[in-house]
XYZ file of C-alpha atoms in Angstrom:
665
model
C -0.133 0.092 0.041
C 1.349 3.451 -1.033
C 1.431 6.048 1.397
C 0.412 9.630 0.413
C 2.575 12.380 1.724
C 1.664 14.304 4.356
C 0.762 17.364 1.815
C -0.672 15.240 -0.997
C -3.349 17.631 -1.959
C -0.728 20.150 -3.420
C 1.286 17.560 -5.418
C -1.522 16.515 -7.571
C -1.145 17.203 -11.207
C -3.840 19.931 -12.377
C -4.766 20.375 -16.321
C -4.586 24.204 -17.275
C -5.538 24.339 -21.071
C -3.090 22.067 -23.120
C -0.495 21.689 -20.358
C -0.646 19.354 -17.287
C 0.667 21.171 -14.222
C 2.706 18.432 -12.177
C 1.649 19.823 -8.816
C -0.418 22.668 -7.747
C 2.299 25.500 -6.743
C 3.221 28.187 -9.033
C 6.167 30.563 -8.578
C 3.939 33.534 -9.160
C 5.225 36.827 -11.109
C 7.207 39.515 -9.091
C 9.763 42.097 -10.425
C 12.832 40.463 -10.032
C 14.536 43.701 -11.377
C 17.483 41.488 -12.800
C 17.576 42.487 -16.786
C 20.866 44.349 -17.956
C 20.263 46.665 -20.328
C 16.824 45.519 -20.674
C 17.661 41.912 -21.602
C 16.874 39.015 -19.631
C 20.526 36.992 -19.045
C 22.660 34.636 -16.878
C 21.129 36.180 -13.598
C 17.439 35.489 -14.673
C 18.261 32.175 -16.113
C 19.812 31.153 -12.716
C 17.045 32.373 -10.711
C 14.442 30.859 -12.530
C 16.158 27.551 -13.569
C 16.581 27.069 -9.323
C 12.673 27.109 -8.855
C 12.106 24.958 -11.863
C 14.817 22.539 -10.251
C 13.045 22.882 -7.253
C 9.547 21.982 -8.333
C 7.544 24.525 -8.924
C 4.628 23.091 -11.704
C 4.622 26.924 -13.166
C 6.768 29.589 -13.324
C 5.463 33.411 -14.234
C 8.375 35.337 -15.582
C 8.292 38.614 -14.021
C 6.033 41.331 -16.143
C 7.381 42.612 -19.672
C 6.028 46.216 -20.319
C 3.661 46.462 -23.214
C 4.620 49.752 -24.107
C 6.816 52.672 -23.211
C 4.741 54.243 -20.710
C 4.799 51.245 -19.111
C 8.134 51.117 -18.045
C 8.489 51.288 -14.024
C 11.539 50.071 -13.019
C 15.163 50.235 -13.837
C 15.491 46.396 -14.421
C 12.478 46.086 -16.774
C 13.059 44.571 -20.027
C 13.158 46.064 -23.238
C 9.225 46.511 -24.903
C 8.172 45.689 -28.129
C 12.047 44.418 -28.918
C 12.852 41.078 -30.380
C 16.468 41.377 -29.050
C 14.805 39.718 -25.652
C 13.886 36.287 -27.539
C 17.210 34.829 -27.209
C 17.819 35.165 -23.560
C 14.048 34.323 -22.712
C 14.581 31.150 -25.079
C 17.347 30.192 -22.950
C 14.974 30.849 -19.695
C 12.281 28.902 -21.034
C 14.155 25.795 -22.539
C 15.898 25.490 -19.284
C 13.049 25.461 -16.816
C 10.796 23.555 -19.149
C 13.678 20.564 -19.353
C 13.128 20.769 -15.357
C 9.236 20.037 -15.912
C 7.529 23.687 -15.364
C 5.416 25.211 -17.491
C 6.581 29.022 -18.255
C 4.247 31.802 -18.665
C 5.205 35.621 -19.029
C 3.397 38.590 -17.637
C 2.493 41.385 -19.544
C 1.748 44.800 -17.489
C 0.827 48.174 -17.841
C 0.194 50.334 -14.445
C -1.488 53.328 -15.895
C -1.574 56.296 -14.138
C 0.308 54.929 -11.846
C 3.834 55.006 -13.799
C 7.384 56.299 -13.409
C 8.519 59.019 -15.451
C 11.908 58.742 -14.213
C 12.032 55.272 -15.745
C 9.853 55.625 -18.670
C 10.342 59.534 -19.670
C 6.907 59.336 -20.877
C 3.669 60.655 -19.466
C 1.582 58.053 -17.355
C -1.536 57.065 -19.865
C -4.529 56.157 -18.118
C -8.423 55.940 -18.892
C -9.376 59.214 -17.389
C -6.260 61.368 -16.448
C -6.209 60.726 -12.860
C -3.518 61.269 -10.662
C -0.490 58.783 -9.870
C -0.412 56.994 -6.737
C 3.572 56.386 -7.461
C 4.152 59.993 -7.075
C 2.745 63.328 -7.312
C 2.460 63.451 -11.316
C -0.896 63.304 -13.080
C -1.443 61.026 -16.425
C -2.777 61.808 -19.894
C -6.570 60.523 -20.578
C -5.875 58.451 -23.365
C -7.615 59.028 -26.571
C -9.255 56.027 -28.496
C -6.304 55.551 -30.726
C -4.055 55.656 -27.660
C -6.063 52.817 -26.162
C -5.953 50.688 -29.580
C -2.009 51.179 -29.417
C -1.840 49.862 -25.926
C -4.241 46.823 -26.928
C -1.936 46.050 -29.946
C 1.407 46.459 -27.472
C -0.271 43.621 -25.397
C -0.955 41.588 -28.466
C 2.568 41.957 -29.797
C 4.109 40.811 -26.535
C 2.171 37.777 -26.449
C 3.340 36.991 -29.852
C 6.600 37.661 -29.003
C 6.391 35.443 -25.688
C 5.358 32.498 -27.758
C 8.554 33.024 -29.852
C 10.330 33.038 -26.681
C 9.015 29.608 -25.836
C 6.429 30.666 -23.129
C 3.237 28.372 -23.000
C 1.243 31.567 -22.421
C 1.100 34.877 -20.585
C -0.543 36.383 -17.896
C -1.932 39.664 -17.887
C -1.214 42.168 -15.078
C -4.671 43.388 -13.795
C -4.205 44.001 -9.843
C -3.613 46.699 -7.683
C -5.322 49.574 -9.558
C -3.157 48.759 -12.821
C -4.607 49.864 -16.058
C -6.613 46.774 -16.923
C -8.316 47.227 -13.511
C -8.477 51.224 -14.177
C -10.599 50.280 -17.027
C -12.740 47.775 -14.849
C -13.194 50.266 -11.863
C -16.152 53.075 -12.079
C -13.565 55.495 -10.045
C -10.970 55.419 -12.328
C -12.755 54.858 -15.701
C -14.825 58.150 -16.115
C -14.984 57.791 -19.972
C -18.346 58.288 -21.618
C -17.271 56.463 -24.973
C -17.276 52.822 -25.888
C -14.657 52.315 -23.271
C -16.651 53.653 -20.159
C -19.768 53.666 -18.650
C -21.712 50.588 -18.272
C -20.296 47.287 -17.450
C -19.837 45.700 -20.886
C -17.912 48.870 -21.863
C -15.636 48.981 -19.063
C -14.838 45.075 -19.948
C -14.287 46.110 -23.289
C -10.485 46.748 -22.918
C -9.632 43.363 -21.249
C -12.193 41.567 -23.653
C -10.089 42.799 -26.956
C -6.943 42.089 -25.050
C -7.717 38.569 -24.309
C -9.470 37.960 -27.801
C -6.963 39.161 -29.822
C -4.662 37.408 -28.042
C -6.207 34.251 -28.686
C -6.678 34.838 -32.259
C -2.878 35.869 -32.637
C -1.408 33.056 -30.310
C -3.712 30.256 -31.176
C -5.605 27.745 -28.977
C -2.649 26.267 -27.533
C -1.505 29.105 -25.602
C -2.530 29.887 -21.810
C -4.041 33.312 -21.150
C -3.952 34.236 -17.517
C -5.209 37.084 -15.616
C -3.970 38.758 -12.222
C -6.219 40.390 -10.117
C -6.457 41.806 -6.321
C -8.945 42.805 -4.030
C -8.800 45.962 -2.042
C -11.385 46.905 0.856
C -9.427 49.444 2.424
C -11.251 52.184 0.540
C -14.845 52.292 -1.097
C -13.829 52.947 -4.809
C -11.425 49.846 -4.789
C -11.931 46.469 -6.110
C -14.148 45.002 -3.820
C -15.320 41.160 -3.792
C -18.581 41.334 -5.284
C -17.357 43.703 -8.584
C -14.208 41.061 -8.816
C -16.656 38.190 -8.905
C -18.951 39.801 -11.824
C -15.491 40.396 -13.538
C -14.144 37.108 -13.494
C -17.489 35.589 -14.215
C -17.566 37.631 -17.379
C -14.435 36.490 -18.478
C -15.026 32.793 -17.221
C -18.278 32.433 -19.263
C -16.759 33.866 -22.590
C -13.840 31.695 -22.123
C -11.760 34.600 -22.339
C -9.009 33.378 -20.084
C -7.833 30.104 -18.723
C -6.993 31.017 -14.780
C -7.289 33.726 -12.583
C -5.273 34.610 -9.632
C -6.184 36.933 -6.927
C -3.973 39.118 -4.685
C -4.370 41.746 -1.729
C -4.083 45.392 -1.417
C -3.623 47.809 -4.357
C -1.811 51.253 -4.816
C -4.484 52.599 -2.216
C -3.298 49.717 0.492
C 0.256 49.132 -0.896
C 1.455 47.366 2.391
C -1.313 44.546 1.576
C 0.517 43.892 -1.705
C 3.245 42.276 -0.194
C 2.244 41.288 3.367
C 4.549 41.224 6.092
C 4.730 38.984 9.327
C 2.412 41.745 10.409
C -0.550 40.174 8.681
C -2.199 37.060 9.023
C -1.275 34.090 7.057
C -3.282 32.979 4.106
C -4.423 36.418 3.557
C -5.660 35.985 -0.211
C -7.208 32.697 0.335
C -10.941 34.085 0.790
C -10.337 36.332 -2.215
C -9.777 33.180 -4.347
C -12.725 31.122 -2.759
C -15.059 34.029 -3.435
C -13.862 33.506 -7.088
C -13.918 29.640 -6.955
C -17.800 30.413 -6.244
C -18.612 32.235 -9.719
C -15.877 30.331 -11.858
C -17.211 27.340 -13.684
C -14.363 26.771 -16.197
C -11.155 28.777 -15.633
C -8.837 28.020 -12.612
C -8.556 29.953 -9.807
C -5.123 30.647 -8.302
C -4.822 31.920 -4.437
C -1.878 34.288 -3.699
C -0.860 36.395 -0.719
C 0.660 35.346 2.401
C 0.723 31.640 1.717
C 3.855 30.941 2.811
C 3.990 26.934 4.225
C 3.197 23.403 2.776
C 0.245 23.449 5.733
C -0.965 26.877 4.615
C -1.149 25.797 0.764
C -2.452 22.304 1.413
C -5.331 23.643 3.555
C -6.460 26.313 0.893
C -6.180 23.272 -1.830
C -7.749 20.954 0.332
C -10.752 23.181 1.241
C -11.390 24.269 -2.260
C -10.714 27.639 -1.953
C -8.504 27.363 -4.738
C -6.983 25.267 -7.603
C -3.448 26.262 -7.161
C -1.342 28.254 -4.987
C 1.422 30.927 -5.899
C 4.080 30.933 -3.518
C 6.824 33.635 -4.532
C 8.556 34.583 -1.197
C 8.625 31.120 0.379
C 10.254 29.878 -2.950
C 12.511 32.548 -3.352
C 13.371 31.490 0.518
C 13.866 28.067 -0.406
C 13.663 27.268 -4.077
C 13.496 23.616 -3.329
C 10.315 24.134 -1.345
C 8.192 21.648 -3.382
C 10.864 19.000 -4.100
C 11.227 18.958 -0.168
C 7.551 18.615 0.371
C 7.271 16.102 -2.286
C 9.894 13.805 -0.713
C 8.546 14.280 3.127
C 11.322 16.515 4.076
C 8.770 19.389 4.662
C 10.213 20.211 7.826
C 13.471 20.916 6.202
C 12.112 23.900 4.134
C 13.615 26.959 4.977
C 11.034 29.352 5.820
C 10.641 32.745 4.574
C 10.023 34.911 7.520
C 8.238 37.620 5.665
C 10.475 40.567 6.423
C 10.668 42.035 2.777
C 14.401 43.444 3.376
C 15.587 41.758 0.245
C 13.055 41.094 -1.694
C 10.394 44.090 -2.068
C 13.180 46.238 0.217
C 15.740 46.053 -2.621
C 13.186 46.215 -5.411
C 11.930 49.252 -3.689
C 15.316 50.796 -4.269
C 15.560 49.371 -7.901
C 18.306 47.008 -7.445
C 17.526 43.278 -8.205
C 16.259 41.489 -5.615
C 17.405 38.605 -3.273
C 16.387 37.132 0.365
C 17.563 37.557 3.589
C 17.607 34.082 4.532
C 18.751 32.986 1.296
C 21.477 35.073 0.094
C 21.751 32.443 -3.181
C 18.479 34.252 -4.261
C 20.031 36.439 -7.537
C 23.021 34.758 -7.356
C 22.364 31.227 -8.366
C 24.670 31.685 -11.808
C 27.449 32.728 -9.531
C 27.067 30.369 -6.831
C 25.593 27.165 -8.264
C 22.087 27.636 -7.163
C 21.281 26.719 -3.491
C 23.177 23.482 -3.464
C 26.893 23.015 -2.208
C 29.889 21.450 -3.563
C 31.927 18.945 -1.369
C 35.145 20.135 -0.004
C 38.105 18.742 -1.331
C 39.917 18.653 1.723
C 37.583 17.967 4.597
C 38.494 19.960 7.775
C 37.982 20.606 11.585
C 35.977 23.931 12.038
C 35.515 25.820 15.195
C 32.877 28.467 14.841
C 32.493 30.594 18.017
C 29.093 32.450 18.357
C 25.719 30.781 17.645
C 23.842 33.874 16.045
C 22.855 34.152 12.431
C 26.357 34.360 11.043
C 27.518 31.648 12.945
C 24.747 29.289 12.312
C 25.176 29.918 8.606
C 28.724 29.367 8.559
C 28.343 25.967 10.672
C 25.657 24.910 8.310
C 27.129 25.426 4.893
C 30.574 23.952 6.047
C 28.679 20.860 7.458
C 26.977 20.812 4.135
C 30.136 20.772 2.413
C 31.690 17.872 4.088
C 33.676 19.751 6.910
C 33.658 18.318 10.869
C 32.202 21.387 12.468
C 31.993 22.662 16.250
C 29.656 25.663 17.016
C 30.180 27.548 20.661
C 27.723 29.380 21.884
C 27.941 31.521 25.208
C 24.267 31.479 25.521
C 21.860 28.602 26.577
C 19.989 29.170 23.228
C 21.162 29.140 19.770
C 19.984 32.507 17.830
C 21.792 35.455 19.356
C 20.065 38.905 19.036
C 18.054 37.038 16.020
C 16.248 35.186 18.662
C 15.470 38.230 20.433
C 14.136 39.720 17.308
C 11.900 36.979 17.014
C 10.253 37.816 20.149
C 8.730 41.169 19.383
C 5.237 40.964 18.386
C 4.351 38.759 15.563
C 7.912 37.982 14.823
C 7.830 34.502 15.767
C 8.909 33.487 12.247
C 12.100 34.528 12.941
C 12.099 31.640 15.905
C 11.239 29.137 13.584
C 13.934 29.783 11.486
C 16.293 29.397 14.228
C 14.722 26.430 15.263
C 15.121 25.093 11.316
C 18.787 25.914 11.794
C 18.973 23.701 15.093
C 17.262 20.994 12.933
C 19.727 21.403 10.134
C 22.845 21.275 12.299
C 21.315 18.106 14.066
C 21.066 16.718 10.614
C 24.684 17.227 9.319
C 26.213 16.112 12.873
C 27.379 19.602 13.982
C 28.495 19.452 17.529
C 26.851 22.215 19.456
C 28.219 23.464 22.550
C 25.765 25.783 24.578
C 26.353 27.683 27.948
C 29.863 27.575 26.574
C 31.604 30.975 26.526
C 35.183 30.148 25.121
C 38.436 32.597 25.792
C 41.558 32.703 23.636
C 43.255 29.436 25.663
C 40.108 27.745 25.065
C 39.668 28.223 21.715
C 43.417 27.777 21.283
C 42.918 24.243 22.985
C 40.935 23.012 19.776
C 42.538 20.986 17.712
C 40.934 22.415 14.444
C 42.146 23.592 10.838
C 39.640 27.043 10.823
C 38.342 29.385 13.654
C 35.725 31.539 13.106
C 34.919 34.447 15.234
C 30.751 35.008 15.048
C 30.408 36.676 18.495
C 28.184 39.129 17.518
C 27.787 42.665 19.289
C 26.609 44.026 22.019
C 24.834 47.469 22.976
C 26.997 50.472 23.340
C 25.420 51.971 26.317
C 26.593 55.561 25.383
C 22.843 56.976 23.989
C 25.323 58.361 21.022
C 22.479 59.623 18.381
C 23.190 60.300 14.610
C 21.098 63.554 14.974
C 23.728 64.916 17.824
C 26.971 63.788 15.994
C 29.193 65.899 18.132
C 27.451 64.008 21.242
C 29.584 60.921 21.942
C 27.474 59.989 25.217
C 24.230 61.188 26.249
C 24.145 62.603 29.734
C 22.793 60.424 32.144
C 23.146 57.317 30.037
C 24.668 55.728 32.965
C 21.568 56.229 35.546
C 19.875 53.007 36.740
C 16.677 53.517 34.712
C 18.429 53.311 31.191
C 17.879 50.130 29.394
C 19.140 48.464 26.197
C 16.889 46.873 23.562
C 18.544 43.535 24.824
C 17.220 44.237 28.390
C 13.793 44.733 27.214
C 13.598 41.675 25.131
C 15.599 39.593 27.988
C 12.828 41.125 30.214
C 16.207 42.285 32.464
C 14.698 46.113 32.300
C 12.766 47.097 34.797
C 10.258 49.301 33.032
C 8.086 52.058 34.659
C 4.720 53.459 33.649
C 5.655 55.696 30.799
C 8.660 54.449 28.785
C 10.940 57.083 26.380
C 12.471 55.077 23.421
C 15.372 56.451 21.470
C 14.972 55.122 17.879
C 18.537 56.118 16.204
C 18.455 53.093 13.846
C 15.100 53.628 11.828
C 14.315 49.887 11.813
C 12.858 47.229 13.664
C 15.399 47.759 16.950
C 13.025 50.589 17.709
C 9.764 50.452 16.618
C 9.317 46.395 17.238
C 10.569 47.110 20.812
C 7.975 49.848 21.113
C 5.489 47.490 19.994
C 6.993 45.154 22.929
C 6.467 47.438 25.645
C 3.076 48.716 24.693
C 2.113 45.001 24.465
C 3.329 44.605 27.955
C 0.765 47.582 28.833
C 3.191 50.535 29.365
C 3.000 53.924 27.641
C 5.488 54.297 25.589
C 6.684 57.411 23.440
C 9.461 57.034 21.094
C 11.941 59.971 20.128
C 13.517 59.639 16.535
C 15.764 61.985 14.564
C 14.200 60.684 11.504
C 11.116 62.728 9.705
C 9.190 59.384 10.311
C 9.209 56.811 12.701
C 10.188 53.485 11.098
C 12.552 55.562 8.454
C 14.160 52.519 7.068
C 11.114 49.974 7.428
C 9.610 52.117 4.607
C 11.285 49.988 1.952
C 9.783 47.090 3.221
C 5.988 48.310 3.041
C 5.868 47.357 7.260
C 6.398 51.028 8.736
C 2.648 51.974 8.526
C 1.202 49.127 9.686
C 3.625 48.960 12.621
C 2.503 52.591 13.392
C -0.864 51.958 13.117
C -0.246 49.065 15.706
C 1.785 50.967 18.281
C -0.808 53.877 17.726
C -3.763 51.432 18.640
C -1.686 50.111 21.506
C -1.669 53.549 23.244
C 1.944 54.211 21.973
C 3.284 57.685 20.480
C 6.247 58.974 18.730
C 7.951 62.501 18.046
C 9.870 62.910 14.838
C 12.903 65.238 13.917
C 13.890 65.305 17.362
C 16.743 64.210 19.533
C 17.169 63.703 23.192
C 19.889 66.038 24.584
C 19.790 64.696 28.099
C 18.089 61.941 30.926
C 17.355 63.309 34.091
C 16.251 60.236 35.529
C 12.652 61.191 35.606
C 12.619 62.703 32.442
C 14.353 63.860 29.329
C 15.339 67.045 27.638
C 14.433 66.968 23.810
C 15.477 69.148 20.879
C 13.264 69.530 17.895
C 15.717 69.726 14.492
C 13.030 71.809 12.777
C 12.956 74.861 14.745
C 15.641 73.962 17.904
C 13.079 74.386 20.473
C 13.529 72.250 23.775
C 11.010 70.784 25.744
C 11.338 68.459 28.933
C 9.283 64.983 28.704
C 8.586 63.648 31.932
C 9.063 59.525 31.937
C 10.154 56.812 34.322
C 12.472 54.795 31.984
C 14.726 55.319 28.804
C 15.307 53.008 26.447
C 18.136 53.102 24.060
C 17.298 51.687 20.496
C 20.926 52.458 19.369
C 23.442 50.917 17.017
C 25.582 48.148 18.917
C 29.424 47.617 19.078
C 31.254 44.542 17.724
C 31.950 42.055 20.614
C 35.645 41.786 20.160
C 36.906 40.752 23.559
C 37.748 37.156 22.412
C 39.419 38.408 18.989
C 41.339 40.978 20.862
C 42.669 38.342 23.180
C 43.510 35.973 20.598
C 45.511 38.633 18.701
C 47.245 39.522 21.786
C 48.030 35.807 23.441
C 48.056 33.768 20.283
C 48.879 35.938 17.440
C 49.701 32.759 14.998
C 46.169 32.015 14.931
C 44.158 33.977 12.361
C 40.507 33.653 12.615
C 37.858 34.529 10.512
C 35.488 37.209 11.388
C 32.013 37.606 10.441
C 28.552 39.305 11.267
C 28.417 41.724 14.124
C 31.724 40.567 15.128
C 33.234 42.486 11.985
C 30.754 45.280 12.104
C 27.207 45.585 13.366
C 24.466 45.550 10.747
C 21.329 43.685 10.411
C 20.779 40.001 10.059
C 21.030 39.852 6.076
C 24.638 40.668 6.585
C 25.418 38.145 8.981
C 23.837 35.288 6.895
C 25.316 36.112 3.748
C 28.902 36.588 5.041
C 28.440 32.898 6.998
C 27.010 31.710 3.404
C 30.419 33.225 1.748
C 32.724 32.217 4.155
C 31.077 28.239 4.697
C 31.404 28.254 0.743
C 34.982 29.060 0.654
C 36.478 27.006 3.656
């Protein structure tokens, strides 16, 4: 008797027009932003091929602009140019050889374009303002509408020449197609606007002409989203009507439905602050009205359990998992072979995927630095070491964990010594902030991997120079992390090395708060000098414990560097609801024990704020005492230094350096 895998429903094949998907998991469309001079190259090839090798049933390659006015990022492909064909041919052939169905997304964002990249006015149905920036848009004339439709058709025909099995039309988030659908953005009184049928004409013409030009054996998908944050957004009932319209007329083969839009951009790529399976109810609503086309769920469906439940409950026919397969390209293969506990989970941080894309870089991943570097590193796999070595890693934070894991994967004999009773270092502390348990799950994953690989783990084992030298090893890695500076230095007061009053007994660090060492009073002032989760996440934790917290930051907005991850607004809202507050453009000049003198950058005014406790969310300093002792006592030893021990930074730097070092030993 054959035993079915634990998540067998997501492993069942699915017919999609003339193709049979090998399972129900798609690597959905997203802007990898990897083009060079507008052409797909080796970085793209390695990136997509790795997910095909990992088992993705269908890969939807990042959007192709269909017109000059559609160009949105530096890394966009050249539109309307056959020069892209050879590069895409290499990608489609390589991924098809691995068993994936290949689809290309085609897009135009209408009024929400970017002149800095397109050097064109934004074209839209009704000339409404952009939500991308402060620009307005151009109300298209009928001839220009025809020009855009033909741009979609030519792009689809070119996609077929590139070897794609189909195309996916970009309709979500209030892009151009949705702008024609929505009464709010389509205020035309000609045959392209007004009645429901007229508002459907744009997508009807695109799909019908693509079918005529590309043939019957060509998949046509449609991306969509639901946004109930504003009354004028795409609601569930209207999208159901739109989906049913396209379904009954056999205009498309599948529809995928996300969350959010330009009106609620944080929901488009939901961080850990949002619930899992956020988009599943949207897909279920479309399943209720679609009789023929396949329905795909997306948006924060991260885990095998999530995906299997969505398919098993018939909320959707298939599931798009993007960030999960960026974090672990072998997500599907591991699930299919019963190794689901080995899946390296996405922590929904957005730091290196959307965070890099928002700055117009090619994307990568905090937990998987091979993302975007597959063509250089050979993917997310490891080449066995020619000469196995004995390796001692001192420090069990993210840098040490990744070094130990990778070195052991390559066949080295590894010992990992951690001074604390648990692995994870400050990364684990970050996972104790509200709703950040995915970080703790990642640390747990590391522990399982080290056990599987036979790494010797020593806990409660602080090592001094003599003890390190006493280990009979070939390589020593120092990953001892960092410690709070304790000085209260603020970037907004560069000439003040130490905050007056920083030595008083009611001044605590972020680490003190998260380890519950800090004795917090009723009203807590928190200096946020880093603009990231050290400040805002700790403030959320303090508020969750029932204290009144006021954040003081020199940045013009609380969570300055979280803006790039689309998590700052949601976090500020949660802090506000939790009773917290903040003051921006302000520094703390002195702490008096019962309050602080603060100065506003904007006008130089100074005031005193009464408070019981001060928390310093400032930049740490490297923990180098072991390294210093080694240099003094045993200068012949030349250890490798990585992570915060090298320079205090975010976890992404630690994991990246751990991967690079582990691969080089």
